Amino acid sequence: MRLRAELSLANVVVIGAQWGDEGKGKITDLLSRSADVVVRYQGGVNAGHTIVVDDKVLKLHLIPSGILYPETICLIGSGTVVDPKVMLSELDMLIENGIDISGLQLASNAHVTMPYHRLLDQAMEQRRGDQRIGTTGRGIGPTYADKAQRNGIRIIDLLDEHRLRERLSAPLSEKNELLEKIYGVSALNPEEVIDEYLCYGKRLAPHVVECSRAIHQAARNKKNILFEGAQGTLLDLDHGTYPFVTSSNPVSGGACIGAGVGPTLIDRVIGVAKAYSTRVGEGPFPTELKGPLNDQLCDRGGEFGTTTGRRRRCGWFDGVIGRYAVEVNGLDCLAITKLDVLDELDEIKVCIAYELDGKRIEYFPSSAEEFARCKPIFKTLPGWECSTANCRQLKELPSTAMNYLRFLAELMEVPIAIVSLGASRDQTIVVEDPIHGPKRALLNS
């Protein structure tokens, strides 16, 4: 059943306001109930959403979580890079769980992750040694690199054998030479690759559409469109903690490019942030915790990557990068997730500024070297030391938990519209209509 009266949507972008893994899947799932179209606009199988439905744990990497609603169209946009093998395995998993996939659409001009992309990703990361970036090894960076070099394979190429052979001839020859001579990896058999990917094309063909046309047709028909980003703001290729970033633009502006729409089509931007911070892989992390407290947050929060299974690094909430995410995304409101993970703590710290080379700064430095030297300046707040997992309204939260949320809203200068208190769909407090509700009515004072 749709919840239009409860969650009137319009055209909305949902982004991660930290380093990814903020719980966007659950928030997107919540908002998808009132969406007509959900568009994934960037990233690839390096992303992961975990959705819990009726005690079933569904892990999705490419397919938007809106697929769980039969009336919702789910479109994988042209800004994504698609590994057909992974996508088809997700489709099979959904079918096995009795989920209707007829609403899934795939952009014809989305680029394809080929087997040589995965091999090169892994080989390059291994060669970097101590300077490794911490990629997932899924071939995302090399796929985007080929796209930028105009040497990529697109979904539409998988639908025609002659075109695929023609398009694949030069890059496969070049990549085989790289694999063998530079990285010492066995070359790929061209015929085997062509046969495999033509088979993928046949299975995907019923879902292939012209991306921009499909979205604009929905807009003309006054449909509610939800744009879903992967990863998070601090992993943005241009605006994140470079070089420890992803290969695309998770920020809200990336929705326009990755979906093929103009900015005037976007009505609101919602940011998702954990009540603390995590990041996976390498790179600076000023509020990172070590020892038992890190382990406690990791274990209570289930902080293991959906895609890689890697243990995430945990730390206190960082208000400096939070304010930065508000600015670069133009956030209208926030969804705070995993508040319940802090339930057992007697005190909670929030980073309100950094100390850089002896000076206090309140901005995110663009230099990775400077960011690595930043020391957090904390504000300590009292914890609530009781369970919030069963709270369904704000008035049921402990007063200290409410004060913590108010502090975050004031620090980031943006209202909080949604509070998540666990993995299940029902463990959510919707403070106010996160799209059209007046900001003064939200949790911001």
Coordinates of C-alpha atoms in Angstrom, one line a residue, residues 173-428:
S173 CA 43.5 -6.7 -27.1
E174 CA 45.0 -3.8 -25.2
K175 CA 43.8 -5.1 -21.8
N176 CA 45.2 -8.6 -22.5
E177 CA 48.6 -7.0 -23.2
L178 CA 48.4 -5.0 -20.0
L179 CA 47.4 -8.0 -17.9
E180 CA 50.1 -10.3 -19.3
K181 CA 53.1 -7.9 -19.7
I182 CA 52.6 -5.5 -16.9
Y183 CA 50.8 -7.4 -14.2
G184 CA 51.6 -11.1 -15.0
V185 CA 48.0 -12.1 -15.2
S186 CA 46.7 -14.6 -17.8
A187 CA 45.0 -13.2 -20.8
L188 CA 41.3 -13.5 -21.4
N189 CA 39.9 -15.6 -24.3
P190 CA 38.1 -13.2 -26.6
E191 CA 35.5 -15.8 -27.8
E192 CA 34.7 -16.8 -24.3
V193 CA 34.2 -13.2 -23.2
I194 CA 32.0 -12.5 -26.2
D195 CA 29.8 -15.6 -25.8
E196 CA 29.4 -14.9 -22.1
Y197 CA 28.4 -11.3 -22.5
L198 CA 26.0 -12.0 -25.4
C199 CA 24.2 -14.4 -23.1
Y200 CA 24.0 -11.7 -20.5
G201 CA 22.6 -9.3 -23.1
K202 CA 19.8 -11.7 -24.1
R203 CA 18.7 -12.0 -20.5
L204 CA 18.8 -8.2 -19.8
A205 CA 17.3 -7.2 -23.2
P206 CA 13.6 -7.1 -21.8
H207 CA 14.7 -4.5 -19.2
V208 CA 16.7 -2.1 -21.5
V209 CA 15.3 1.4 -22.0
E210 CA 16.4 4.9 -23.1
C211 CA 17.1 6.3 -19.6
S212 CA 16.6 10.0 -20.0
R213 CA 13.5 9.5 -22.1
A214 CA 11.9 7.2 -19.5
I215 CA 12.6 9.7 -16.7
H216 CA 11.2 12.7 -18.6
Q217 CA 8.1 10.8 -19.6
A218 CA 7.5 10.0 -16.0
A219 CA 8.0 13.7 -15.1
R220 CA 5.6 14.8 -17.7
N221 CA 3.1 12.4 -16.3
K222 CA 3.5 14.0 -12.8
K223 CA 5.1 10.9 -11.3
N224 CA 7.1 11.0 -8.1
I225 CA 10.7 10.3 -8.8
L226 CA 13.3 9.2 -6.2
F227 CA 17.0 9.5 -7.2
E228 CA 19.2 7.1 -5.2
G229 CA 22.9 7.6 -4.9
A230 CA 25.5 5.0 -3.9
Q231 CA 28.5 5.5 -1.5
G232 CA 28.7 8.9 0.3
T233 CA 29.7 12.5 -0.1
L234 CA 33.2 12.1 1.3
L235 CA 33.8 9.4 -1.4
D236 CA 32.9 11.7 -4.2
L237 CA 35.5 11.8 -7.0
D238 CA 35.7 15.6 -7.0
H239 CA 34.6 16.6 -3.6
G240 CA 35.7 13.7 -1.3
T241 CA 38.9 12.7 0.5
Y242 CA 40.8 12.2 -2.7
P243 CA 42.5 9.9 -3.6
F244 CA 40.6 7.7 -1.2
V245 CA 37.4 8.1 -3.1
T246 CA 35.2 6.2 -5.5
S247 CA 35.2 6.8 -9.3
S248 CA 31.9 8.7 -9.7
N249 CA 29.9 11.5 -8.1
P250 CA 27.6 10.4 -5.2
V251 CA 26.8 14.1 -4.4
S252 CA 23.3 15.3 -5.2
G253 CA 24.5 17.1 -8.4
G254 CA 25.6 13.7 -9.7
A255 CA 21.9 12.7 -10.0
C256 CA 21.4 15.2 -12.8
I257 CA 24.3 13.8 -14.8
G258 CA 23.8 10.1 -14.0
A259 CA 20.1 10.2 -14.8
G260 CA 20.1 12.8 -17.7
V261 CA 17.9 15.4 -16.1
G262 CA 18.3 19.1 -15.4
P263 CA 18.6 20.5 -11.8
T264 CA 15.2 22.2 -12.1
L265 CA 13.6 18.7 -12.0
I266 CA 14.9 18.2 -8.4
D267 CA 12.6 19.4 -5.6
R268 CA 14.4 18.2 -2.4
V269 CA 17.6 16.6 -1.3
I270 CA 17.7 14.3 1.8
G271 CA 21.0 13.4 3.4
V272 CA 21.5 10.1 5.4
A273 CA 24.0 10.0 8.2
K274 CA 24.7 7.6 11.0
A275 CA 24.6 8.8 14.6
Y276 CA 28.3 8.1 14.6
S277 CA 30.8 7.7 11.8
T278 CA 32.3 4.8 9.8
R279 CA 34.4 4.3 6.8
V280 CA 35.7 1.3 5.0
G281 CA 39.0 1.0 3.2
E282 CA 42.0 3.4 3.5
G283 CA 42.2 7.1 4.1
P284 CA 42.2 9.7 6.9
F285 CA 39.5 9.5 9.5
P286 CA 39.9 12.1 12.3
T287 CA 37.3 10.8 14.8
E288 CA 38.3 7.1 14.4
L289 CA 38.2 5.1 17.6
K290 CA 40.5 2.3 18.5
G291 CA 40.2 -0.7 20.9
P292 CA 37.1 -1.9 22.8
L293 CA 34.9 1.1 22.0
N294 CA 35.5 0.7 18.2
D295 CA 34.8 -3.0 18.6
Q296 CA 31.6 -2.3 20.5
L297 CA 30.2 0.1 17.9
C298 CA 31.3 -2.3 15.1
D299 CA 29.6 -5.3 16.7
R300 CA 26.4 -3.5 17.8
G301 CA 26.1 -1.7 14.5
G302 CA 26.9 -4.8 12.3
E303 CA 29.6 -2.7 10.7
F304 CA 30.7 -5.1 8.0
G305 CA 30.6 -4.1 4.3
T306 CA 27.6 -5.5 2.3
T307 CA 29.8 -5.8 -0.8
T308 CA 33.2 -6.9 0.7
G309 CA 32.4 -8.1 4.2
R310 CA 35.3 -5.9 5.4
R311 CA 35.1 -4.7 9.0
R312 CA 34.4 -1.0 9.0
R313 CA 36.3 1.6 10.9
C314 CA 34.2 3.3 13.5
G315 CA 34.4 6.8 15.1
W316 CA 32.4 9.6 16.7
F317 CA 30.0 11.7 14.7
D318 CA 32.0 14.3 12.7
G319 CA 30.1 17.6 12.5
V320 CA 32.7 19.2 10.3
I321 CA 32.2 16.8 7.4
G322 CA 28.5 16.9 8.2
R323 CA 28.3 20.6 7.6
Y324 CA 30.4 20.1 4.4
A325 CA 27.9 17.5 3.2
V326 CA 25.0 19.9 3.9
E327 CA 26.7 22.6 1.7
V328 CA 27.9 20.5 -1.3
N329 CA 24.6 18.7 -1.6
G330 CA 22.2 21.5 -0.7
L331 CA 20.5 19.3 1.9
D332 CA 17.0 20.1 3.0
C333 CA 16.8 17.6 5.8
L334 CA 18.5 14.6 7.4
A335 CA 17.8 11.0 8.2
I336 CA 19.8 9.9 11.2
T337 CA 20.3 6.1 11.4
K338 CA 21.6 3.6 13.9
L339 CA 20.8 5.8 17.0
D340 CA 20.2 2.6 18.9
V341 CA 23.9 1.6 18.5
L342 CA 24.8 4.3 21.1
D343 CA 22.2 3.1 23.6
E344 CA 24.7 1.5 26.1
L345 CA 27.2 4.5 26.2
D346 CA 27.3 6.7 29.3
E347 CA 28.8 9.6 27.2
I348 CA 29.0 10.4 23.5
K349 CA 31.4 12.7 21.7
V350 CA 30.8 14.8 18.7
C351 CA 33.5 16.5 16.6
I352 CA 32.7 20.2 16.3
A353 CA 35.9 21.4 14.8
Y354 CA 39.5 20.3 13.9
E355 CA 42.9 21.4 15.1
L356 CA 45.3 21.7 12.1
D357 CA 48.9 22.5 12.9
G358 CA 48.0 24.2 16.1
K359 CA 45.1 26.2 14.7
R360 CA 41.3 25.6 15.1
I361 CA 39.5 25.2 11.8
E362 CA 35.8 24.5 11.2
Y363 CA 36.0 23.5 7.5
F364 CA 36.9 20.4 5.6
P365 CA 40.4 20.8 4.0
S366 CA 40.7 19.7 0.4
S367 CA 44.2 18.4 0.9
A368 CA 44.3 14.8 1.9
E369 CA 47.7 15.5 3.6
E370 CA 46.2 18.3 5.7
F371 CA 43.1 16.3 6.5
A372 CA 45.3 13.5 7.8
R373 CA 46.9 16.0 10.2
C374 CA 43.5 17.2 11.5
K375 CA 42.8 16.4 15.2
P376 CA 39.2 16.4 16.3
I377 CA 37.9 18.9 18.8
F378 CA 35.1 17.2 20.7
K379 CA 32.0 18.2 22.6
T380 CA 31.0 15.6 25.1
L381 CA 27.3 14.9 25.7
P382 CA 25.6 12.5 28.2
G383 CA 24.4 9.1 26.9
W384 CA 21.0 7.6 27.8
E385 CA 22.1 4.1 28.8
C386 CA 18.8 2.4 27.9
S387 CA 17.3 0.8 24.8
T388 CA 15.7 2.9 22.1
A389 CA 15.0 0.0 19.8
N390 CA 11.2 -0.1 20.5
C391 CA 10.7 3.7 20.3
R392 CA 8.3 4.7 17.5
Q393 CA 7.6 8.3 18.4
L394 CA 9.9 11.1 19.5
K395 CA 8.2 11.4 22.9
E396 CA 9.2 7.8 23.6
L397 CA 12.9 8.6 23.3
P398 CA 15.0 9.4 26.4
S399 CA 15.5 13.1 26.9
T400 CA 19.2 12.7 26.5
A401 CA 18.7 11.0 23.2
M402 CA 16.5 13.9 22.1
N403 CA 19.1 16.4 23.2
Y404 CA 21.7 14.5 21.2
L405 CA 19.6 14.7 18.0
R406 CA 18.9 18.4 18.6
F407 CA 22.6 19.0 19.0
L408 CA 23.3 17.3 15.7
A409 CA 20.6 19.3 13.9
E410 CA 21.9 22.6 15.3
L411 CA 25.5 21.7 14.5
M412 CA 24.7 20.9 10.9
E413 CA 22.1 23.6 10.6
V414 CA 19.6 21.3 8.9
P415 CA 16.5 19.7 10.4
I416 CA 16.2 16.0 11.1
A417 CA 13.1 14.4 9.5
I418 CA 13.7 10.6 10.1
V419 CA 15.3 8.7 12.9
S420 CA 16.2 5.0 12.4
L421 CA 16.6 2.7 15.5
G422 CA 17.3 -0.6 13.9
A423 CA 17.4 -2.6 10.7
S424 CA 13.7 -3.5 10.4
R425 CA 11.3 -1.3 8.5
D426 CA 9.2 -0.6 11.6
Q427 CA 12.1 0.6 13.7
T428 CA 11.8 4.1 12.3

